[in-house]
Amino acid sequence: MAEIVYQDRRVLVAVKPAGVLSTDDSGGLPELLRRQTGLDCVRTVHRLDAAVGGLMVLALSRKAASLLSEQVRRHELDKEYFAAVHGIPEEPEGELFDLLGRDSARRITYVAAAPGKGVQKAGLSYRVLATAQGLSLIRIRLHTGRTHQIRVQFASRGLPLVGDRKYGLAEDDGPIALFSCRIGFNHPESGERLSFFRRPPDEGVWTLFDEACYTP
């Protein structure tokens, strides 16, 4: 089951469980929500790594899907995350910019040294909220939406996400400490700006930090 945060006749906002695909594949979030709601049309307009949980907006009509997808292309869909990383960033807040490439054969993203075929600009803003036991809790706002962007940008700076065995520590136990906590978009029918917030589950690494850190 996925928690449904908001629903009307055009859009649905849900919390994707970690481990569930965001795409319309067998067992993916759209299929899960179709079973929950009894609706035939539930369409993905943006992605979230399968291993990552948190807020997503889905379209309930073809036109809504088209309009929301256009917002994604224009970077008008706001996405923020909580992440827990190993180590402490040198600066308590700032922006990270990189050129990211994608190795499709190995299914990994990497920081590229120079522009080239398939290399894309990636940017994000971050703020350190708290530290505990050598870990940092970070609030992140994406400027771009590249595959594995947050994971790679922090890992490349010696700050791998807790639980990220692909880009971080092979011996790290538990799920990836990354959660989509806020999403904002213009309603495809009314044009109203909508924003939704959810805090991470009260378990695992998230419990190391004070509850006051998890505010909208």
PDB file of C-alpha atoms in Angstrom:
ATOM      1  CA  MET A   1       0.000   0.000   0.000  1.00  0.00           C
ATOM      2  CA  ALA A   2       1.108   3.544  -0.749  1.00  0.00           C
ATOM      3  CA  GLU A   3      -0.039   6.473   1.376  1.00  0.00           C
ATOM      4  CA  ILE A   4      -2.181   8.821  -0.722  1.00  0.00           C
ATOM      5  CA  VAL A   5      -1.538  12.383   0.421  1.00  0.00           C
ATOM      6  CA  TYR A   6      -3.801  14.203  -2.049  1.00  0.00           C
ATOM      7  CA  GLN A   7      -6.161  13.242  -4.844  1.00  0.00           C
ATOM      8  CA  ASP A   8      -8.599  15.009  -7.147  1.00  0.00           C
ATOM      9  CA  ARG A   9      -9.806  14.224 -10.663  1.00  0.00           C
ATOM     10  CA  ARG A  10      -6.530  15.280 -12.323  1.00  0.00           C
ATOM     11  CA  VAL A  11      -3.634  14.512  -9.972  1.00  0.00           C
ATOM     12  CA  LEU A  12      -2.646  12.183  -7.172  1.00  0.00           C
ATOM     13  CA  VAL A  13       0.191  12.727  -4.694  1.00  0.00           C
ATOM     14  CA  ALA A  14       1.454   9.607  -2.950  1.00  0.00           C
ATOM     15  CA  VAL A  15       4.356   8.409  -0.829  1.00  0.00           C
ATOM     16  CA  LYS A  16       6.233   5.816  -2.853  1.00  0.00           C
ATOM     17  CA  PRO A  17       7.492   3.008  -0.626  1.00  0.00           C
ATOM     18  CA  ALA A  18      11.240   2.355  -0.841  1.00  0.00           C
ATOM     19  CA  GLY A  19      11.894  -0.658  -3.054  1.00  0.00           C
ATOM     20  CA  VAL A  20       8.962   0.031  -5.390  1.00  0.00           C
ATOM     21  CA  LEU A  21       9.612   1.146  -8.972  1.00  0.00           C
ATOM     22  CA  SER A  22       8.319   4.621  -9.835  1.00  0.00           C
ATOM     23  CA  THR A  23       7.740   3.643 -13.473  1.00  0.00           C
ATOM     24  CA  ASP A  24       4.755   1.860 -14.996  1.00  0.00           C
ATOM     25  CA  ASP A  25       6.276  -1.601 -14.818  1.00  0.00           C
ATOM     26  CA  SER A  26       4.942  -4.723 -13.153  1.00  0.00           C
ATOM     27  CA  GLY A  27       4.696  -3.978  -9.438  1.00  0.00           C
ATOM     28  CA  GLY A  28       5.490  -0.287  -9.989  1.00  0.00           C
ATOM     29  CA  LEU A  29       3.776   2.608  -8.226  1.00  0.00           C
ATOM     30  CA  PRO A  30       1.222   3.342 -11.004  1.00  0.00           C
ATOM     31  CA  GLU A  31       0.044  -0.282 -10.977  1.00  0.00           C
ATOM     32  CA  LEU A  32      -0.091  -0.253  -7.171  1.00  0.00           C
ATOM     33  CA  LEU A  33      -2.181   2.918  -7.169  1.00  0.00           C
ATOM     34  CA  ARG A  34      -4.518   1.639  -9.868  1.00  0.00           C
ATOM     35  CA  ARG A  35      -5.309  -1.300  -7.628  1.00  0.00           C
ATOM     36  CA  GLN A  36      -5.779   0.944  -4.599  1.00  0.00           C
ATOM     37  CA  THR A  37      -7.995   3.546  -6.262  1.00  0.00           C
ATOM     38  CA  GLY A  38      -9.782   1.508  -8.923  1.00  0.00           C
ATOM     39  CA  LEU A  39      -8.757   4.107 -11.523  1.00  0.00           C
ATOM     40  CA  ASP A  40      -7.585   3.045 -14.969  1.00  0.00           C
ATOM     41  CA  CYS A  41      -5.432   6.081 -15.738  1.00  0.00           C
ATOM     42  CA  VAL A  42      -2.548   6.629 -13.329  1.00  0.00           C
ATOM     43  CA  ARG A  43       0.534   7.994 -15.108  1.00  0.00           C
ATOM     44  CA  THR A  44       4.072   8.679 -13.931  1.00  0.00           C
ATOM     45  CA  VAL A  45       5.453  12.112 -14.910  1.00  0.00           C
ATOM     46  CA  HIS A  46       8.775  12.031 -13.036  1.00  0.00           C
ATOM     47  CA  ARG A  47      11.009   9.401 -11.491  1.00  0.00           C
ATOM     48  CA  LEU A  48      12.344   8.405  -8.099  1.00  0.00           C
ATOM     49  CA  ASP A  49      15.009   5.730  -7.661  1.00  0.00           C
ATOM     50  CA  ALA A  50      13.486   2.366  -6.816  1.00  0.00           C
ATOM     51  CA  ALA A  51      15.513   2.197  -3.600  1.00  0.00           C
ATOM     52  CA  VAL A  52      14.299   5.637  -2.477  1.00  0.00           C
ATOM     53  CA  GLY A  53      10.969   6.402  -0.823  1.00  0.00           C
ATOM     54  CA  GLY A  54       8.980   9.612  -0.647  1.00  0.00           C
ATOM     55  CA  LEU A  55       6.561  11.957  -2.350  1.00  0.00           C
ATOM     56  CA  MET A  56       5.626  11.714  -6.015  1.00  0.00           C
ATOM     57  CA  VAL A  57       2.905  13.360  -8.084  1.00  0.00           C
ATOM     58  CA  LEU A  58       1.084  11.257 -10.693  1.00  0.00           C
ATOM     59  CA  ALA A  59      -1.372  12.280 -13.391  1.00  0.00           C
ATOM     60  CA  LEU A  60      -4.912  10.924 -13.640  1.00  0.00           C
ATOM     61  CA  SER A  61      -5.509  11.916 -17.274  1.00  0.00           C
ATOM     62  CA  ARG A  62      -3.502  12.160 -20.486  1.00  0.00           C
ATOM     63  CA  LYS A  63      -3.758  15.944 -20.569  1.00  0.00           C
ATOM     64  CA  ALA A  64      -2.661  16.265 -16.939  1.00  0.00           C
ATOM     65  CA  ALA A  65       0.295  13.994 -17.681  1.00  0.00           C
ATOM     66  CA  SER A  66       1.310  16.174 -20.619  1.00  0.00           C
ATOM     67  CA  LEU A  67       1.062  19.414 -18.631  1.00  0.00           C
ATOM     68  CA  LEU A  68       2.922  18.024 -15.617  1.00  0.00           C
ATOM     69  CA  SER A  69       5.629  16.549 -17.846  1.00  0.00           C
ATOM     70  CA  GLU A  70       6.097  20.012 -19.377  1.00  0.00           C
ATOM     71  CA  GLN A  71       6.647  21.411 -15.873  1.00  0.00           C
ATOM     72  CA  VAL A  72       9.315  18.778 -15.329  1.00  0.00           C
ATOM     73  CA  ARG A  73      11.059  19.793 -18.563  1.00  0.00           C
ATOM     74  CA  ARG A  74      10.921  23.470 -17.547  1.00  0.00           C
ATOM     75  CA  HIS A  75      12.227  22.682 -14.025  1.00  0.00           C
ATOM     76  CA  GLU A  76       8.990  24.006 -12.507  1.00  0.00           C
ATOM     77  CA  LEU A  77       8.467  20.863 -10.448  1.00  0.00           C
ATOM     78  CA  ASP A  78      10.135  21.513  -7.081  1.00  0.00           C
ATOM     79  CA  LYS A  79      11.663  18.528  -5.298  1.00  0.00           C
ATOM     80  CA  GLU A  80      13.368  18.466  -1.910  1.00  0.00           C
ATOM     81  CA  TYR A  81      14.956  15.590  -0.042  1.00  0.00           C
ATOM     82  CA  PHE A  82      16.333  14.592   3.334  1.00  0.00           C
ATOM     83  CA  ALA A  83      19.586  12.641   3.165  1.00  0.00           C
ATOM     84  CA  ALA A  84      21.948  11.214   5.764  1.00  0.00           C
ATOM     85  CA  VAL A  85      25.584  11.062   4.664  1.00  0.00           C
ATOM     86  CA  HIS A  86      28.819   9.749   6.101  1.00  0.00           C
ATOM     87  CA  GLY A  87      30.996  12.663   7.178  1.00  0.00           C
ATOM     88  CA  ILE A  88      30.399  16.395   7.522  1.00  0.00           C
ATOM     89  CA  PRO A  89      30.461  18.826   4.565  1.00  0.00           C
ATOM     90  CA  GLU A  90      33.097  21.567   4.739  1.00  0.00           C
ATOM     91  CA  GLU A  91      30.414  24.216   4.277  1.00  0.00           C
ATOM     92  CA  PRO A  92      27.140  24.084   6.269  1.00  0.00           C
ATOM     93  CA  GLU A  93      25.193  25.095   3.170  1.00  0.00           C
ATOM     94  CA  GLY A  94      25.840  25.727  -0.479  1.00  0.00           C
ATOM     95  CA  GLU A  95      25.389  24.540  -4.043  1.00  0.00           C
ATOM     96  CA  LEU A  96      26.950  21.629  -5.896  1.00  0.00           C
ATOM     97  CA  PHE A  97      27.449  21.672  -9.658  1.00  0.00           C
ATOM     98  CA  ASP A  98      28.869  18.838 -11.750  1.00  0.00           C
ATOM     99  CA  LEU A  99      28.888  17.341 -15.205  1.00  0.00           C
ATOM    100  CA  LEU A 100      27.352  13.877 -14.982  1.00  0.00           C
ATOM    101  CA  GLY A 101      27.668  11.036 -17.445  1.00  0.00           C
ATOM    102  CA  ARG A 102      25.859   7.712 -17.516  1.00  0.00           C
ATOM    103  CA  ASP A 103      27.426   4.291 -18.123  1.00  0.00           C
ATOM    104  CA  SER A 104      24.391   2.348 -19.306  1.00  0.00           C
ATOM    105  CA  ALA A 105      26.267  -0.958 -19.463  1.00  0.00           C
ATOM    106  CA  ARG A 106      27.310  -0.756 -15.805  1.00  0.00           C
ATOM    107  CA  ARG A 107      24.157   1.171 -14.852  1.00  0.00           C
ATOM    108  CA  ILE A 108      26.067   3.836 -12.958  1.00  0.00           C
ATOM    109  CA  THR A 109      26.306   7.625 -13.097  1.00  0.00           C
ATOM    110  CA  TYR A 110      29.696   9.321 -12.820  1.00  0.00           C
ATOM    111  CA  VAL A 111      31.195  12.814 -12.590  1.00  0.00           C
ATOM    112  CA  ALA A 112      32.674  13.697 -15.985  1.00  0.00           C
ATOM    113  CA  ALA A 113      35.853  15.752 -16.302  1.00  0.00           C
ATOM    114  CA  ALA A 114      34.664  17.606 -19.401  1.00  0.00           C
ATOM    115  CA  PRO A 115      31.597  18.032 -21.632  1.00  0.00           C
ATOM    116  CA  GLY A 116      30.921  15.200 -24.051  1.00  0.00           C
ATOM    117  CA  LYS A 117      28.313  12.949 -25.564  1.00  0.00           C
ATOM    118  CA  GLY A 118      25.605  12.141 -23.040  1.00  0.00           C
ATOM    119  CA  VAL A 119      27.162  14.382 -20.363  1.00  0.00           C
ATOM    120  CA  GLN A 120      24.665  16.694 -18.646  1.00  0.00           C
ATOM    121  CA  LYS A 121      24.917  19.553 -16.188  1.00  0.00           C
ATOM    122  CA  ALA A 122      23.672  18.773 -12.677  1.00  0.00           C
ATOM    123  CA  GLY A 123      23.024  21.134  -9.790  1.00  0.00           C
ATOM    124  CA  LEU A 124      21.544  21.166  -6.313  1.00  0.00           C
ATOM    125  CA  SER A 125      21.382  23.281  -3.166  1.00  0.00           C
ATOM    126  CA  TYR A 126      21.919  21.823   0.296  1.00  0.00           C
ATOM    127  CA  ARG A 127      21.851  22.730   3.985  1.00  0.00           C
ATOM    128  CA  VAL A 128      23.241  20.699   6.879  1.00  0.00           C
ATOM    129  CA  LEU A 129      20.549  20.368   9.560  1.00  0.00           C
ATOM    130  CA  ALA A 130      22.349  18.298  12.202  1.00  0.00           C
ATOM    131  CA  THR A 131      25.239  15.919  12.851  1.00  0.00           C
ATOM    132  CA  ALA A 132      25.398  12.759  14.967  1.00  0.00           C
ATOM    133  CA  GLN A 133      27.843   9.875  15.253  1.00  0.00           C
ATOM    134  CA  GLY A 134      29.924  11.082  12.322  1.00  0.00           C
ATOM    135  CA  LEU A 135      26.865  11.444  10.077  1.00  0.00           C
ATOM    136  CA  SER A 136      25.151  14.547   8.706  1.00  0.00           C
ATOM    137  CA  LEU A 137      21.457  15.131   8.091  1.00  0.00           C
ATOM    138  CA  ILE A 138      21.081  17.274   4.974  1.00  0.00           C
ATOM    139  CA  ARG A 139      18.139  19.017   3.303  1.00  0.00           C
ATOM    140  CA  ILE A 140      18.538  19.098  -0.485  1.00  0.00           C
ATOM    141  CA  ARG A 141      16.749  20.983  -3.251  1.00  0.00           C
ATOM    142  CA  LEU A 142      17.299  19.734  -6.782  1.00  0.00           C
ATOM    143  CA  HIS A 143      17.889  22.136  -9.658  1.00  0.00           C
ATOM    144  CA  THR A 144      18.121  19.262 -12.159  1.00  0.00           C
ATOM    145  CA  GLY A 145      16.861  15.699 -12.092  1.00  0.00           C
ATOM    146  CA  ARG A 146      19.669  13.436 -13.292  1.00  0.00           C
ATOM    147  CA  THR A 147      19.725   9.705 -12.571  1.00  0.00           C
ATOM    148  CA  HIS A 148      21.305   9.047  -9.140  1.00  0.00           C
ATOM    149  CA  GLN A 149      22.287  12.730  -9.018  1.00  0.00           C
ATOM    150  CA  ILE A 150      22.217  13.281  -5.254  1.00  0.00           C
ATOM    151  CA  ARG A 151      23.969  10.002  -4.559  1.00  0.00           C
ATOM    152  CA  VAL A 152      26.799  10.690  -7.017  1.00  0.00           C
ATOM    153  CA  GLN A 153      27.327  14.370  -6.240  1.00  0.00           C
ATOM    154  CA  PHE A 154      27.776  13.729  -2.525  1.00  0.00           C
ATOM    155  CA  ALA A 155      29.741  10.480  -2.924  1.00  0.00           C
ATOM    156  CA  SER A 156      32.188  12.207  -5.292  1.00  0.00           C
ATOM    157  CA  ARG A 157      32.993  14.627  -2.461  1.00  0.00           C
ATOM    158  CA  GLY A 158      33.698  11.887   0.065  1.00  0.00           C
ATOM    159  CA  LEU A 159      30.202  12.125   1.572  1.00  0.00           C
ATOM    160  CA  PRO A 160      28.423   8.922   0.480  1.00  0.00           C
ATOM    161  CA  LEU A 161      24.816   8.434   1.522  1.00  0.00           C
ATOM    162  CA  VAL A 162      24.239   6.014   4.369  1.00  0.00           C
ATOM    163  CA  GLY A 163      23.182   2.651   2.941  1.00  0.00           C
ATOM    164  CA  ASP A 164      24.299   3.421  -0.607  1.00  0.00           C
ATOM    165  CA  ARG A 165      26.374   0.374  -1.512  1.00  0.00           C
ATOM    166  CA  LYS A 166      26.536   1.320  -5.217  1.00  0.00           C
ATOM    167  CA  TYR A 167      28.323   4.644  -4.776  1.00  0.00           C
ATOM    168  CA  GLY A 168      29.371   4.481  -1.138  1.00  0.00           C
ATOM    169  CA  LEU A 169      30.491   1.834   1.320  1.00  0.00           C
ATOM    170  CA  ALA A 170      30.067  -1.772   0.192  1.00  0.00           C
ATOM    171  CA  GLU A 171      29.661  -2.906   3.786  1.00  0.00           C
ATOM    172  CA  ASP A 172      26.932  -0.353   4.601  1.00  0.00           C
ATOM    173  CA  ASP A 173      23.823  -2.044   5.961  1.00  0.00           C
ATOM    174  CA  GLY A 174      20.224  -0.937   5.647  1.00  0.00           C
ATOM    175  CA  PRO A 175      18.312   1.088   3.053  1.00  0.00           C
ATOM    176  CA  ILE A 176      19.607   4.213   1.323  1.00  0.00           C
ATOM    177  CA  ALA A 177      19.090   7.223   3.596  1.00  0.00           C
ATOM    178  CA  LEU A 178      17.379   9.422   1.016  1.00  0.00           C
ATOM    179  CA  PHE A 179      13.747  10.512   1.190  1.00  0.00           C
ATOM    180  CA  SER A 180      11.692  12.760  -1.108  1.00  0.00           C
ATOM    181  CA  CYS A 181      10.170  15.064   1.513  1.00  0.00           C
ATOM    182  CA  ARG A 182       8.597  17.908  -0.468  1.00  0.00           C
ATOM    183  CA  ILE A 183       7.100  18.312  -3.904  1.00  0.00           C
ATOM    184  CA  GLY A 184       5.599  21.433  -5.466  1.00  0.00           C
ATOM    185  CA  PHE A 185       3.878  21.947  -8.819  1.00  0.00           C
ATOM    186  CA  ASN A 186       1.203  23.948 -10.615  1.00  0.00           C
ATOM    187  CA  HIS A 187      -2.125  22.136 -10.756  1.00  0.00           C
ATOM    188  CA  PRO A 188      -2.636  21.137 -14.416  1.00  0.00           C
ATOM    189  CA  GLU A 189      -6.279  22.261 -14.404  1.00  0.00           C
ATOM    190  CA  SER A 190      -6.577  25.214 -12.014  1.00  0.00           C
ATOM    191  CA  GLY A 191      -3.002  26.490 -12.225  1.00  0.00           C
ATOM    192  CA  GLU A 192      -2.893  26.727  -8.408  1.00  0.00           C
ATOM    193  CA  ARG A 193       0.542  26.186  -6.893  1.00  0.00           C
ATOM    194  CA  LEU A 194       0.429  23.106  -4.662  1.00  0.00           C
ATOM    195  CA  SER A 195       3.075  21.926  -2.221  1.00  0.00           C
ATOM    196  CA  PHE A 196       3.180  18.807  -0.048  1.00  0.00           C
ATOM    197  CA  PHE A 197       5.530  17.662   2.713  1.00  0.00           C
ATOM    198  CA  ARG A 198       6.214  14.367   4.474  1.00  0.00           C
ATOM    199  CA  ARG A 199       8.964  13.477   6.919  1.00  0.00           C
ATOM    200  CA  PRO A 200      10.961  10.248   6.642  1.00  0.00           C
ATOM    201  CA  PRO A 201       9.786   7.142   8.499  1.00  0.00           C
ATOM    202  CA  ASP A 202      10.612   7.094  12.195  1.00  0.00           C
ATOM    203  CA  GLU A 203      13.147   4.306  11.908  1.00  0.00           C
ATOM    204  CA  GLY A 204      16.776   3.509  11.211  1.00  0.00           C
ATOM    205  CA  VAL A 205      19.259   6.327  10.707  1.00  0.00           C
ATOM    206  CA  TRP A 206      16.513   8.967  10.723  1.00  0.00           C
ATOM    207  CA  THR A 207      16.022   8.443  14.468  1.00  0.00           C
ATOM    208  CA  LEU A 208      19.578   9.642  15.217  1.00  0.00           C
ATOM    209  CA  PHE A 209      18.539  13.245  14.625  1.00  0.00           C
ATOM    210  CA  ASP A 210      16.163  15.452  16.597  1.00  0.00           C
ATOM    211  CA  GLU A 211      12.560  15.483  15.403  1.00  0.00           C
ATOM    212  CA  ALA A 212      12.727  19.283  15.147  1.00  0.00           C
ATOM    213  CA  CYS A 213      14.980  18.837  12.090  1.00  0.00           C
ATOM    214  CA  TYR A 214      12.130  17.335  10.081  1.00  0.00           C
ATOM    215  CA  THR A 215      10.018  20.407   9.478  1.00  0.00           C
ATOM    216  CA  PRO A 216       8.454  21.720   6.261  1.00  0.00           C
TER     217      PRO A 216
END
